[in-house]
PDB file of C-alpha atoms and ligand atoms in Angstrom:
ATOM      1  CA  MET A   1      86.138 -37.696   7.018  1.00 35.00           C
ATOM      2  CA  SER A   2      88.029 -35.844   4.324  1.00 35.00           C
ATOM      3  CA  THR A   3      86.951 -38.435   1.650  1.00 36.00           C
ATOM      4  CA  GLN A   4      83.275 -37.681   2.293  1.00 40.00           C
ATOM      5  CA  THR A   5      83.431 -33.958   1.808  1.00 40.00           C
ATOM      6  CA  PRO A   6      83.335 -33.872  -2.069  1.00 38.00           C
ATOM      7  CA  LYS A   7      80.321 -36.250  -2.046  1.00 42.00           C
ATOM      8  CA  GLN A   8      78.427 -33.960   0.261  1.00 43.00           C
ATOM      9  CA  THR A   9      79.169 -31.075  -2.096  1.00 42.00           C
ATOM     10  CA  ASP A  10      77.818 -33.065  -5.148  1.00 46.00           C
ATOM     11  CA  GLU A  11      74.534 -33.920  -3.383  1.00 47.00           C
ATOM     12  CA  SER A  12      73.862 -30.361  -2.421  1.00 46.00           C
ATOM     13  CA  SER A  13      74.404 -29.126  -6.016  1.00 47.00           C
ATOM     14  CA  GLU A  14      71.988 -31.847  -7.324  1.00 48.00           C
ATOM     15  CA  THR A  15      69.323 -30.669  -4.901  1.00 48.00           C
ATOM     16  CA  ASP A  16      69.782 -27.095  -6.066  1.00 49.00           C
ATOM     17  CA  ALA A  17      69.232 -28.190  -9.670  1.00 47.00           C
ATOM     18  CA  GLU A  18      65.964 -30.036  -8.772  1.00 52.00           C
ATOM     19  CA  THR A  19      64.438 -27.026  -6.963  1.00 58.00           C
ATOM     20  CA  GLU A  20      65.375 -24.679  -9.756  1.00 68.00           C
ATOM     21  CA  VAL A  21      62.763 -21.897 -10.027  1.00 73.00           C
ATOM     22  CA  PRO A  22      60.680 -22.291 -13.289  1.00 75.00           C
ATOM     23  CA  SER A  23      60.997 -19.480 -15.794  1.00 84.00           C
ATOM     24  CA  LYS A  24      58.093 -17.150 -16.681  1.00 82.00           C
ATOM     25  CA  GLY A  25      57.722 -18.929 -20.011  1.00 85.00           C
ATOM     26  CA  ASP A  26      57.302 -22.301 -18.259  1.00 87.00           C
ATOM     27  CA  GLU A  27      54.691 -20.823 -15.916  1.00 87.00           C
ATOM     28  CA  ARG A  28      52.674 -19.465 -18.840  1.00 88.00           C
ATOM     29  CA  ARG A  29      52.806 -22.806 -20.644  1.00 90.00           C
ATOM     30  CA  ASP A  30      51.649 -24.669 -17.472  1.00 90.00           C
ATOM     31  CA  GLU A  31      48.798 -22.206 -17.004  1.00 90.00           C
ATOM     32  CA  LYS A  32      47.758 -22.633 -20.617  1.00 91.00           C
ATOM     33  CA  ARG A  33      47.752 -26.418 -20.266  1.00 91.00           C
ATOM     34  CA  ARG A  34      45.755 -26.213 -17.045  1.00 90.00           C
ATOM     35  CA  ARG A  35      43.124 -23.985 -18.688  1.00 92.00           C
ATOM     36  CA  ALA A  36      42.878 -26.236 -21.749  1.00 91.00           C
ATOM     37  CA  ALA A  37      42.356 -29.272 -19.486  1.00 90.00           C
ATOM     38  CA  GLU A  38      39.628 -27.431 -17.553  1.00 91.00           C
ATOM     39  CA  GLU A  39      37.855 -26.428 -20.761  1.00 92.00           C
ATOM     40  CA  ARG A  40      38.021 -30.041 -22.066  1.00 90.00           C
ATOM     41  CA  ALA A  41      36.545 -31.303 -18.800  1.00 88.00           C
ATOM     42  CA  ARG A  42      33.742 -28.691 -18.932  1.00 88.00           C
ATOM     43  CA  ARG A  43      32.832 -29.626 -22.527  1.00 89.00           C
ATOM     44  CA  GLN A  44      32.851 -33.332 -21.686  1.00 84.00           C
ATOM     45  CA  ALA A  45      30.573 -32.738 -18.689  1.00 82.00           C
ATOM     46  CA  GLU A  46      28.204 -30.670 -20.865  1.00 80.00           C
ATOM     47  CA  GLU A  47      28.046 -33.330 -23.562  1.00 80.00           C
ATOM     48  CA  ALA A  48      27.450 -36.046 -20.943  1.00 73.00           C
ATOM     49  CA  GLU A  49      24.631 -33.972 -19.420  1.00 70.00           C
ATOM     50  CA  LYS A  50      23.067 -33.371 -22.817  1.00 68.00           C
ATOM     51  CA  ALA A  51      23.308 -37.057 -23.756  1.00 66.00           C
ATOM     52  CA  ALA A  52      21.660 -38.038 -20.440  1.00 61.00           C
ATOM     53  CA  ALA A  53      18.910 -35.444 -20.945  1.00 59.00           C
ATOM     54  CA  ASP A  54      18.289 -36.618 -24.524  1.00 60.00           C
ATOM     55  CA  GLU A  55      17.606 -40.084 -23.254  1.00 71.00           C
ATOM     56  CA  GLU A  56      15.237 -38.803 -20.545  1.00 91.00           C
ATOM     57  CA  THR A  57      11.522 -38.624 -21.226  1.00 95.00           C
ATOM     58  CA  VAL A  58       8.726 -37.001 -19.248  1.00 97.00           C
ATOM     59  CA  GLU A  59       5.293 -38.418 -18.748  1.00 97.00           C
ATOM     60  CA  LEU A  60       2.357 -36.145 -19.424  1.00 98.00           C
ATOM     61  CA  LYS A  61      -1.228 -36.969 -18.517  1.00 98.00           C
ATOM     62  CA  VAL A  62      -3.419 -34.639 -20.538  1.00 98.00           C
ATOM     63  CA  PHE A  63      -7.156 -34.074 -20.101  1.00 98.00           C
ATOM     64  CA  ARG A  64      -9.084 -34.855 -23.284  1.00 97.00           C
ATOM     65  CA  TYR A  65     -12.685 -34.051 -24.189  1.00 96.00           C
ATOM     66  CA  ASP A  66     -14.326 -33.403 -27.512  1.00 94.00           C
ATOM     67  CA  PRO A  67     -18.102 -32.957 -27.457  1.00 89.00           C
ATOM     68  CA  GLU A  68     -18.319 -33.028 -31.238  1.00 88.00           C
ATOM     69  CA  ILE A  69     -16.634 -36.359 -31.995  1.00 84.00           C
ATOM     70  CA  GLU A  70     -18.414 -39.581 -31.305  1.00 84.00           C
ATOM     71  CA  GLY A  71     -16.435 -41.797 -28.932  1.00 80.00           C
ATOM     72  CA  LYS A  72     -14.511 -38.811 -27.545  1.00 80.00           C
ATOM     73  CA  GLN A  73     -17.331 -37.176 -25.627  1.00 85.00           C
ATOM     74  CA  GLU A  74     -16.395 -38.847 -22.386  1.00 92.00           C
ATOM     75  CA  PRO A  75     -13.667 -36.903 -20.549  1.00 95.00           C
ATOM     76  CA  ARG A  76     -10.450 -38.922 -20.203  1.00 96.00           C
ATOM     77  CA  PHE A  77      -6.706 -38.523 -19.745  1.00 97.00           C
ATOM     78  CA  ASP A  78      -4.255 -39.436 -22.485  1.00 97.00           C
ATOM     79  CA  THR A  79      -0.640 -40.260 -21.626  1.00 98.00           C
ATOM     80  CA  PHE A  80       2.213 -38.865 -23.734  1.00 98.00           C
ATOM     81  CA  HIS A  81       5.929 -39.577 -23.305  1.00 97.00           C
ATOM     82  CA  VAL A  82       7.984 -36.605 -24.431  1.00 97.00           C
ATOM     83  CA  PRO A  83      11.799 -36.504 -24.804  1.00 96.00           C
ATOM     84  CA  PHE A  84      13.098 -34.026 -22.204  1.00 95.00           C
ATOM     85  CA  THR A  85      15.329 -31.172 -23.296  1.00 94.00           C
ATOM     86  CA  LYS A  86      16.913 -28.581 -21.026  1.00 94.00           C
ATOM     87  CA  GLY A  87      14.656 -25.527 -20.615  1.00 96.00           C
ATOM     88  CA  MET A  88      11.523 -27.375 -21.829  1.00 98.00           C
ATOM     89  CA  THR A  89       8.228 -25.820 -20.749  1.00 98.00           C
ATOM     90  CA  VAL A  90       4.817 -27.442 -20.370  1.00 98.00           C
ATOM     91  CA  LEU A  91       3.767 -25.673 -23.609  1.00 98.00           C
ATOM     92  CA  ASP A  92       6.799 -27.172 -25.420  1.00 98.00           C
ATOM     93  CA  ALA A  93       5.808 -30.639 -24.192  1.00 98.00           C
ATOM     94  CA  LEU A  94       2.201 -30.151 -25.308  1.00 98.00           C
ATOM     95  CA  MET A  95       3.312 -28.950 -28.734  1.00 98.00           C
ATOM     96  CA  TYR A  96       5.596 -31.987 -29.086  1.00 98.00           C
ATOM     97  CA  SER A  97       2.696 -34.281 -28.121  1.00 98.00           C
ATOM     98  CA  ARG A  98       0.373 -32.634 -30.630  1.00 98.00           C
ATOM     99  CA  ASP A  99       2.937 -32.605 -33.453  1.00 97.00           C
ATOM    100  CA  THR A 100       4.202 -36.133 -32.799  1.00 97.00           C
ATOM    101  CA  TYR A 101       1.363 -38.246 -31.413  1.00 97.00           C
ATOM    102  CA  ASP A 102      -2.077 -36.643 -31.858  1.00 97.00           C
ATOM    103  CA  SER A 103      -2.745 -33.624 -34.060  1.00 96.00           C
ATOM    104  CA  SER A 104      -6.248 -33.287 -32.556  1.00 95.00           C
ATOM    105  CA  LEU A 105      -4.858 -32.270 -29.138  1.00 97.00           C
ATOM    106  CA  THR A 106      -6.209 -28.736 -28.649  1.00 98.00           C
ATOM    107  CA  PHE A 107      -4.913 -25.854 -26.521  1.00 98.00           C
ATOM    108  CA  ARG A 108      -4.476 -22.097 -26.894  1.00 98.00           C
ATOM    109  CA  HIS A 109      -1.114 -20.426 -27.195  1.00 98.00           C
ATOM    110  CA  SER A 110       0.489 -17.560 -29.038  1.00 98.00           C
ATOM    111  CA  CYS A 111       3.459 -15.534 -27.755  1.00 98.00           C
ATOM    112  CA  ARG A 112       5.299 -18.320 -25.844  1.00 97.00           C
ATOM    113  CA  GLN A 113       6.789 -15.707 -23.540  1.00 97.00           C
ATOM    114  CA  ALA A 114       4.167 -14.977 -20.850  1.00 98.00           C
ATOM    115  CA  VAL A 115       2.770 -11.963 -22.625  1.00 98.00           C
ATOM    116  CA  CYS A 116      -0.439 -12.889 -24.462  1.00 98.00           C
ATOM    117  CA  GLY A 117      -2.102 -14.723 -21.553  1.00 98.00           C
ATOM    118  CA  SER A 118      -3.707 -17.371 -23.762  1.00 98.00           C
ATOM    119  CA  ASP A 119      -2.216 -20.575 -22.320  1.00 98.00           C
ATOM    120  CA  ALA A 120      -3.302 -20.545 -18.655  1.00 98.00           C
ATOM    121  CA  MET A 121      -3.981 -24.145 -17.592  1.00 98.00           C
ATOM    122  CA  PHE A 122      -4.279 -26.304 -14.491  1.00 98.00           C
ATOM    123  CA  VAL A 123      -0.894 -28.017 -14.141  1.00 98.00           C
ATOM    124  CA  ASN A 124      -0.306 -30.462 -11.299  1.00 98.00           C
ATOM    125  CA  GLY A 125      -3.182 -28.863  -9.402  1.00 98.00           C
ATOM    126  CA  GLY A 126      -2.333 -25.192  -9.887  1.00 98.00           C
ATOM    127  CA  GLN A 127      -3.227 -22.443 -12.356  1.00 98.00           C
ATOM    128  CA  LYS A 128      -0.153 -21.718 -14.454  1.00 98.00           C
ATOM    129  CA  LEU A 129       0.919 -20.295 -17.785  1.00 98.00           C
ATOM    130  CA  ALA A 130       2.121 -23.334 -19.791  1.00 98.00           C
ATOM    131  CA  CYS A 131       4.810 -21.298 -21.537  1.00 98.00           C
ATOM    132  CA  LYS A 132       6.227 -20.026 -18.262  1.00 98.00           C
ATOM    133  CA  THR A 133       6.262 -23.376 -16.417  1.00 98.00           C
ATOM    134  CA  GLN A 134       9.478 -25.396 -16.576  1.00 98.00           C
ATOM    135  CA  ILE A 135       9.046 -29.170 -16.841  1.00 98.00           C
ATOM    136  CA  SER A 136      12.122 -29.614 -14.614  1.00 97.00           C
ATOM    137  CA  GLU A 137      10.273 -27.991 -11.713  1.00 97.00           C
ATOM    138  CA  LEU A 138       7.305 -30.387 -11.815  1.00 98.00           C
ATOM    139  CA  GLU A 139       6.689 -33.795 -10.324  1.00 97.00           C
ATOM    140  CA  GLU A 140       5.875 -36.612 -12.706  1.00 96.00           C
ATOM    141  CA  PRO A 141       3.559 -37.679 -14.134  1.00 97.00           C
ATOM    142  CA  ILE A 142       2.645 -34.110 -15.087  1.00 98.00           C
ATOM    143  CA  ARG A 143      -1.101 -33.657 -15.053  1.00 98.00           C
ATOM    144  CA  VAL A 144      -2.402 -31.025 -17.460  1.00 98.00           C
ATOM    145  CA  GLU A 145      -6.044 -29.969 -17.249  1.00 98.00           C
ATOM    146  CA  PRO A 146      -8.190 -27.045 -18.438  1.00 98.00           C
ATOM    147  CA  LEU A 147      -8.752 -24.130 -16.000  1.00 98.00           C
ATOM    148  CA  PRO A 148     -11.315 -25.081 -13.315  1.00 98.00           C
ATOM    149  CA  HIS A 149     -14.576 -23.162 -12.898  1.00 96.00           C
ATOM    150  CA  ALA A 150     -15.030 -22.586 -16.624  1.00 96.00           C
ATOM    151  CA  ASP A 151     -16.833 -24.635 -19.255  1.00 96.00           C
ATOM    152  CA  VAL A 152     -14.540 -26.817 -21.338  1.00 97.00           C
ATOM    153  CA  GLU A 153     -14.976 -26.447 -25.071  1.00 96.00           C
ATOM    154  CA  LYS A 154     -12.399 -28.988 -26.165  1.00 97.00           C
ATOM    155  CA  ASP A 155      -9.408 -30.618 -24.437  1.00 97.00           C
ATOM    156  CA  LEU A 156      -7.583 -27.729 -22.682  1.00 98.00           C
ATOM    157  CA  VAL A 157      -9.648 -24.887 -24.183  1.00 98.00           C
ATOM    158  CA  VAL A 158     -12.203 -23.246 -21.903  1.00 98.00           C
ATOM    159  CA  ASP A 159     -14.931 -20.754 -22.610  1.00 98.00           C
ATOM    160  CA  LEU A 160     -13.680 -17.286 -21.476  1.00 98.00           C
ATOM    161  CA  GLU A 161     -16.833 -15.380 -22.412  1.00 98.00           C
ATOM    162  CA  HIS A 162     -17.875 -14.851 -18.786  1.00 97.00           C
ATOM    163  CA  PHE A 163     -14.376 -13.680 -17.784  1.00 98.00           C
ATOM    164  CA  TYR A 164     -14.333 -11.092 -20.601  1.00 98.00           C
ATOM    165  CA  ASP A 165     -17.867  -9.934 -19.632  1.00 98.00           C
ATOM    166  CA  GLN A 166     -16.680  -9.281 -16.063  1.00 98.00           C
ATOM    167  CA  MET A 167     -13.642  -7.362 -17.363  1.00 98.00           C
ATOM    168  CA  GLU A 168     -15.867  -5.328 -19.651  1.00 98.00           C
ATOM    169  CA  ALA A 169     -18.214  -4.479 -16.743  1.00 97.00           C
ATOM    170  CA  VAL A 170     -15.550  -2.260 -15.095  1.00 97.00           C
ATOM    171  CA  GLU A 171     -14.998  -0.262 -18.302  1.00 97.00           C
ATOM    172  CA  PRO A 172     -11.301  -1.181 -18.607  1.00 97.00           C
ATOM    173  CA  TYR A 173     -10.146   1.838 -20.531  1.00 96.00           C
ATOM    174  CA  PHE A 174      -8.919   5.323 -19.683  1.00 94.00           C
ATOM    175  CA  GLN A 175     -11.604   7.974 -19.369  1.00 93.00           C
ATOM    176  CA  THR A 176     -11.475  11.594 -18.291  1.00 83.00           C
ATOM    177  CA  ASN A 177     -13.399  14.796 -18.562  1.00 74.00           C
ATOM    178  CA  GLU A 178     -10.723  16.910 -16.923  1.00 70.00           C
ATOM    179  CA  TYR A 179      -7.979  18.248 -19.146  1.00 71.00           C
ATOM    180  CA  PRO A 180      -4.902  20.115 -18.083  1.00 67.00           C
ATOM    181  CA  ASP A 181      -4.672  23.796 -18.826  1.00 68.00           C
ATOM    182  CA  GLY A 182      -2.072  25.209 -21.115  1.00 65.00           C
ATOM    183  CA  GLU A 183      -0.572  23.818 -24.250  1.00 64.00           C
ATOM    184  CA  LEU A 184       0.262  20.339 -23.117  1.00 63.00           C
ATOM    185  CA  GLU A 185      -1.129  17.806 -25.538  1.00 68.00           C
ATOM    186  CA  GLU A 186      -0.474  14.841 -23.372  1.00 76.00           C
ATOM    187  CA  GLN A 187      -1.674  14.191 -19.866  1.00 81.00           C
ATOM    188  CA  ARG A 188       1.385  13.498 -17.826  1.00 84.00           C
ATOM    189  CA  GLN A 189       1.371  11.312 -14.782  1.00 90.00           C
ATOM    190  CA  THR A 190       3.516  11.907 -11.712  1.00 94.00           C
ATOM    191  CA  ARG A 191       6.264   9.378 -10.967  1.00 96.00           C
ATOM    192  CA  GLU A 192       4.579   8.570  -7.634  1.00 97.00           C
ATOM    193  CA  ASN A 193       1.229   7.900  -9.264  1.00 97.00           C
ATOM    194  CA  ARG A 194       2.843   5.729 -11.938  1.00 97.00           C
ATOM    195  CA  GLU A 195       4.620   3.777  -9.182  1.00 97.00           C
ATOM    196  CA  LYS A 196       1.310   3.275  -7.361  1.00 97.00           C
ATOM    197  CA  ILE A 197      -0.483   1.683 -10.336  1.00 98.00           C
ATOM    198  CA  LYS A 198       2.545   0.049 -11.956  1.00 98.00           C
ATOM    199  CA  MET A 199       1.841  -3.536 -10.886  1.00 98.00           C
ATOM    200  CA  SER A 200      -1.866  -3.314 -11.727  1.00 98.00           C
ATOM    201  CA  THR A 201      -1.033  -2.506 -15.370  1.00 98.00           C
ATOM    202  CA  ARG A 202       0.727  -5.823 -15.864  1.00 98.00           C
ATOM    203  CA  CYS A 203      -2.445  -7.930 -16.251  1.00 98.00           C
ATOM    204  CA  ILE A 204      -2.454 -10.103 -19.395  1.00 98.00           C
ATOM    205  CA  TRP A 205      -6.064 -11.271 -19.062  1.00 98.00           C
ATOM    206  CA  CYS A 206      -5.110 -14.918 -18.603  1.00 98.00           C
ATOM    207  CA  SER A 207      -7.978 -15.551 -16.084  1.00 98.00           C
ATOM    208  CA  ALA A 208      -5.850 -17.738 -13.843  1.00 98.00           C
ATOM    209  CA  CYS A 209      -6.897 -15.629 -10.842  1.00 98.00           C
ATOM    210  CA  MET A 210     -10.589 -15.952 -11.626  1.00 98.00           C
ATOM    211  CA  SER A 211     -10.206 -19.717 -11.983  1.00 98.00           C
ATOM    212  CA  SER A 212      -8.522 -19.987  -8.582  1.00 98.00           C
ATOM    213  CA  CYS A 213     -11.110 -17.923  -6.709  1.00 98.00           C
ATOM    214  CA  ASN A 214     -13.636 -19.832  -4.568  1.00 96.00           C
ATOM    215  CA  ILE A 215     -15.927 -16.834  -4.368  1.00 97.00           C
ATOM    216  CA  ALA A 216     -16.082 -16.483  -8.143  1.00 97.00           C
ATOM    217  CA  ALA A 217     -16.798 -20.208  -8.367  1.00 96.00           C
ATOM    218  CA  GLY A 218     -19.823 -19.816  -6.084  1.00 96.00           C
ATOM    219  CA  ASP A 219     -21.072 -16.423  -7.289  1.00 96.00           C
ATOM    220  CA  ASN A 220     -21.288 -16.152 -11.034  1.00 95.00           C
ATOM    221  CA  GLU A 221     -21.862 -12.406 -10.798  1.00 97.00           C
ATOM    222  CA  TYR A 222     -18.832 -11.597  -8.695  1.00 97.00           C
ATOM    223  CA  LEU A 223     -16.602  -9.261 -10.704  1.00 98.00           C
ATOM    224  CA  GLY A 224     -13.560 -11.299  -9.811  1.00 98.00           C
ATOM    225  CA  PRO A 225      -9.950 -10.337  -9.008  1.00 98.00           C
ATOM    226  CA  ALA A 226      -8.833  -9.426 -12.548  1.00 98.00           C
ATOM    227  CA  ALA A 227     -11.747  -7.058 -13.183  1.00 98.00           C
ATOM    228  CA  ILE A 228     -11.351  -5.425  -9.779  1.00 98.00           C
ATOM    229  CA  ASN A 229      -7.626  -5.041 -10.405  1.00 98.00           C
ATOM    230  CA  LYS A 230      -8.474  -3.369 -13.712  1.00 98.00           C
ATOM    231  CA  ALA A 231     -10.854  -0.989 -11.893  1.00 98.00           C
ATOM    232  CA  TYR A 232      -8.014  -0.243  -9.455  1.00 98.00           C
ATOM    233  CA  ARG A 233      -5.660   0.488 -12.318  1.00 98.00           C
ATOM    234  CA  PHE A 234      -7.911   3.315 -13.525  1.00 97.00           C
ATOM    235  CA  ALA A 235      -9.525   4.465 -10.260  1.00 96.00           C
ATOM    236  CA  MET A 236      -6.062   5.119  -8.814  1.00 96.00           C
ATOM    237  CA  ASP A 237      -4.846   6.908 -11.921  1.00 95.00           C
ATOM    238  CA  ASP A 238      -4.873  10.599 -10.957  1.00 92.00           C
ATOM    239  CA  ARG A 239      -5.395  11.723 -14.554  1.00 91.00           C
ATOM    240  CA  GLU A 240      -8.940  10.374 -14.731  1.00 91.00           C
ATOM    241  CA  GLY A 241     -10.236  12.945 -12.255  1.00 87.00           C
ATOM    242  CA  GLU A 242     -12.723  12.767  -9.350  1.00 90.00           C
ATOM    243  CA  GLU A 243     -15.944  12.439 -11.321  1.00 91.00           C
ATOM    244  CA  ILE A 244     -14.852   9.285 -13.182  1.00 93.00           C
ATOM    245  CA  LYS A 245     -13.340   7.861 -10.005  1.00 93.00           C
ATOM    246  CA  GLN A 246     -16.771   8.157  -8.328  1.00 93.00           C
ATOM    247  CA  LYS A 247     -18.323   6.222 -11.209  1.00 94.00           C
ATOM    248  CA  ARG A 248     -15.690   3.503 -10.866  1.00 95.00           C
ATOM    249  CA  LEU A 249     -16.163   3.251  -7.114  1.00 95.00           C
ATOM    250  CA  GLU A 250     -19.892   2.796  -7.626  1.00 95.00           C
ATOM    251  CA  ILE A 251     -19.166  -0.156  -9.946  1.00 96.00           C
ATOM    252  CA  ILE A 252     -16.823  -1.928  -7.554  1.00 96.00           C
ATOM    253  CA  GLU A 253     -18.980  -1.176  -4.457  1.00 95.00           C
ATOM    254  CA  GLN A 254     -21.982  -3.041  -5.834  1.00 94.00           C
ATOM    255  CA  GLU A 255     -23.270  -6.247  -4.247  1.00 94.00           C
ATOM    256  CA  HIS A 256     -21.016  -8.514  -6.349  1.00 97.00           C
ATOM    257  CA  GLY A 257     -17.996  -6.204  -6.177  1.00 97.00           C
ATOM    258  CA  VAL A 258     -15.117  -5.838  -3.696  1.00 97.00           C
ATOM    259  CA  TRP A 259     -17.111  -6.783  -0.626  1.00 96.00           C
ATOM    260  CA  ARG A 260     -17.454 -10.359  -1.839  1.00 96.00           C
ATOM    261  CA  CYS A 261     -13.681 -10.879  -1.542  1.00 97.00           C
ATOM    262  CA  GLN A 262     -12.782 -12.912   1.579  1.00 95.00           C
ATOM    263  CA  THR A 263      -9.000 -12.265   1.334  1.00 95.00           C
ATOM    264  CA  GLN A 264      -8.104 -15.892   0.634  1.00 95.00           C
ATOM    265  CA  PHE A 265      -5.086 -14.786  -1.454  1.00 97.00           C
ATOM    266  CA  SER A 266      -5.547 -17.609  -3.988  1.00 97.00           C
ATOM    267  CA  CYS A 267      -5.641 -15.069  -6.843  1.00 98.00           C
ATOM    268  CA  THR A 268      -2.428 -13.389  -5.669  1.00 98.00           C
ATOM    269  CA  GLU A 269      -0.702 -16.772  -5.393  1.00 98.00           C
ATOM    270  CA  VAL A 270      -1.466 -17.877  -8.952  1.00 98.00           C
ATOM    271  CA  CYS A 271      -1.081 -14.582 -10.843  1.00 98.00           C
ATOM    272  CA  PRO A 272       1.794 -15.179 -13.317  1.00 98.00           C
ATOM    273  CA  LYS A 273       2.566 -11.433 -13.373  1.00 98.00           C
ATOM    274  CA  ASP A 274       2.910 -11.229  -9.550  1.00 98.00           C
ATOM    275  CA  ILE A 275       0.196  -8.576  -9.228  1.00 98.00           C
ATOM    276  CA  PRO A 276      -0.755  -8.054  -5.546  1.00 98.00           C
ATOM    277  CA  LEU A 277      -4.433  -8.602  -6.328  1.00 98.00           C
ATOM    278  CA  THR A 278      -5.703  -9.082  -2.793  1.00 98.00           C
ATOM    279  CA  GLU A 279      -3.900  -5.937  -1.682  1.00 98.00           C
ATOM    280  CA  HIS A 280      -5.507  -3.978  -4.523  1.00 98.00           C
ATOM    281  CA  ILE A 281      -8.943  -5.284  -3.621  1.00 98.00           C
ATOM    282  CA  GLN A 282      -8.401  -4.288   0.025  1.00 97.00           C
ATOM    283  CA  GLU A 283      -7.313  -0.798  -1.009  1.00 97.00           C
ATOM    284  CA  LEU A 284     -10.449  -0.339  -3.065  1.00 97.00           C
ATOM    285  CA  LYS A 285     -12.503  -1.466  -0.065  1.00 97.00           C
ATOM    286  CA  ARG A 286     -10.868   1.307   1.986  1.00 96.00           C
ATOM    287  CA  GLU A 287     -11.528   3.795  -0.808  1.00 94.00           C
ATOM    288  CA  ALA A 288     -15.184   2.734  -0.880  1.00 93.00           C
ATOM    289  CA  VAL A 289     -15.497   3.228   2.900  1.00 94.00           C
ATOM    290  CA  LYS A 290     -13.845   6.638   2.742  1.00 91.00           C
ATOM    291  CA  ASN A 291     -16.117   7.531  -0.145  1.00 86.00           C
ATOM    292  CA  ASN A 292     -19.229   6.772   1.920  1.00 84.00           C
ATOM    293  CA  LEU A 293     -18.161   8.529   5.121  1.00 80.00           C
ATOM    294  CA  LYS A 294     -20.286  11.547   5.850  1.00 67.00           C
ATOM    295  CA  PHE A 295     -19.246  14.339   8.205  1.00 68.00           C
ATOM    296  CA  TRP A 296     -21.847  16.563   9.729  1.00 61.00           C
TER     297      TRP A 296
HETATM  298  S1  SF4 B 301      -4.600 -10.472 -12.669  1.00 97.35           S
HETATM  299 FE1  SF4 B 301      -2.925 -11.921 -13.027  1.00 97.35          FE
HETATM  300  S2  SF4 B 301      -3.935 -13.940 -12.977  1.00 97.35           S
HETATM  301 FE2  SF4 B 301      -5.562 -12.402 -13.190  1.00 97.35          FE
HETATM  302  S3  SF4 B 301      -5.956 -12.238 -15.381  1.00 97.35           S
HETATM  303 FE3  SF4 B 301      -4.427 -10.652 -14.874  1.00 97.35          FE
HETATM  304  S4  SF4 B 301      -2.451 -11.638 -15.186  1.00 97.35           S
HETATM  305 FE4  SF4 B 301      -3.919 -13.275 -15.150  1.00 97.35          FE
HETATM  306  S1  FES B 302       1.679 -18.358 -24.992  1.00 97.35           S
HETATM  307 FE1  FES B 302       1.346 -16.250 -24.523  1.00 97.35          FE
HETATM  308  S2  FES B 302       1.301 -16.237 -22.373  1.00 97.35           S
HETATM  309 FE2  FES B 302       1.863 -18.253 -22.813  1.00 97.35          FE
END
């Protein structure tokens, strides 16, 4: 028994040495190593993702039509394979196709940030702004066509003359014959009134709503959702005054005005600026009814 005692003492002191608590300096070094390893792993994953994306291509089927060039007058679809990059939009893919494969491919664009409204198209069966539509969110092959219900001039470019005429018909600019008293040089709007018309002011004249509307497709004289929204923007602006509001209501009450809307919501669904178009049309209908009520 007595010969085993020193051995037991040795084992217990070895165990104490193994479980020795690490110093603060060791802990910091371990933490640093752990963070460096994590950062290396993150970079490697990013590079692998980028390499995989670089190898990926997307298939675009683009509507082509050129009435002025012999042999191209028959509408057709051309297929383009475009190298995919993270964040690529339909507009990016079209620009790549034009710059790389066929410089005659024609489409409108300008701001590339959903502000100018010039690149509304029919992408995979829906009206969209090409610069706002991510390739990664679309099913392949991606079908790109000009806006429906408008005459095609060339490839993806449609004639917007009729759309602009309808916008013009509602006199889309501020008018008033009532001025505030006093020395104020500007006509201030209340916060509440600004809030009321806020969404209606966001229209970028892209005509996606008009293209999606069945009523506009069947009635060429229908003002259409964008023009009615524009009328709403000014009719609901308190600074214009009652007299001008009456004039605006007369315009939207006409045979091809608000009453043609059948609340199908297609315009609201496609509007890239999320304007509640159908709601605005309904509100103008209520205004028109109130305007025509007579009390004896
Ligand atoms: S209301 Fe919306 S969809 Fe219609 S023209 Fe304006 S921004 Fe485009
Ligand atoms: S390019 Fe201007 S809205 Fe798309």
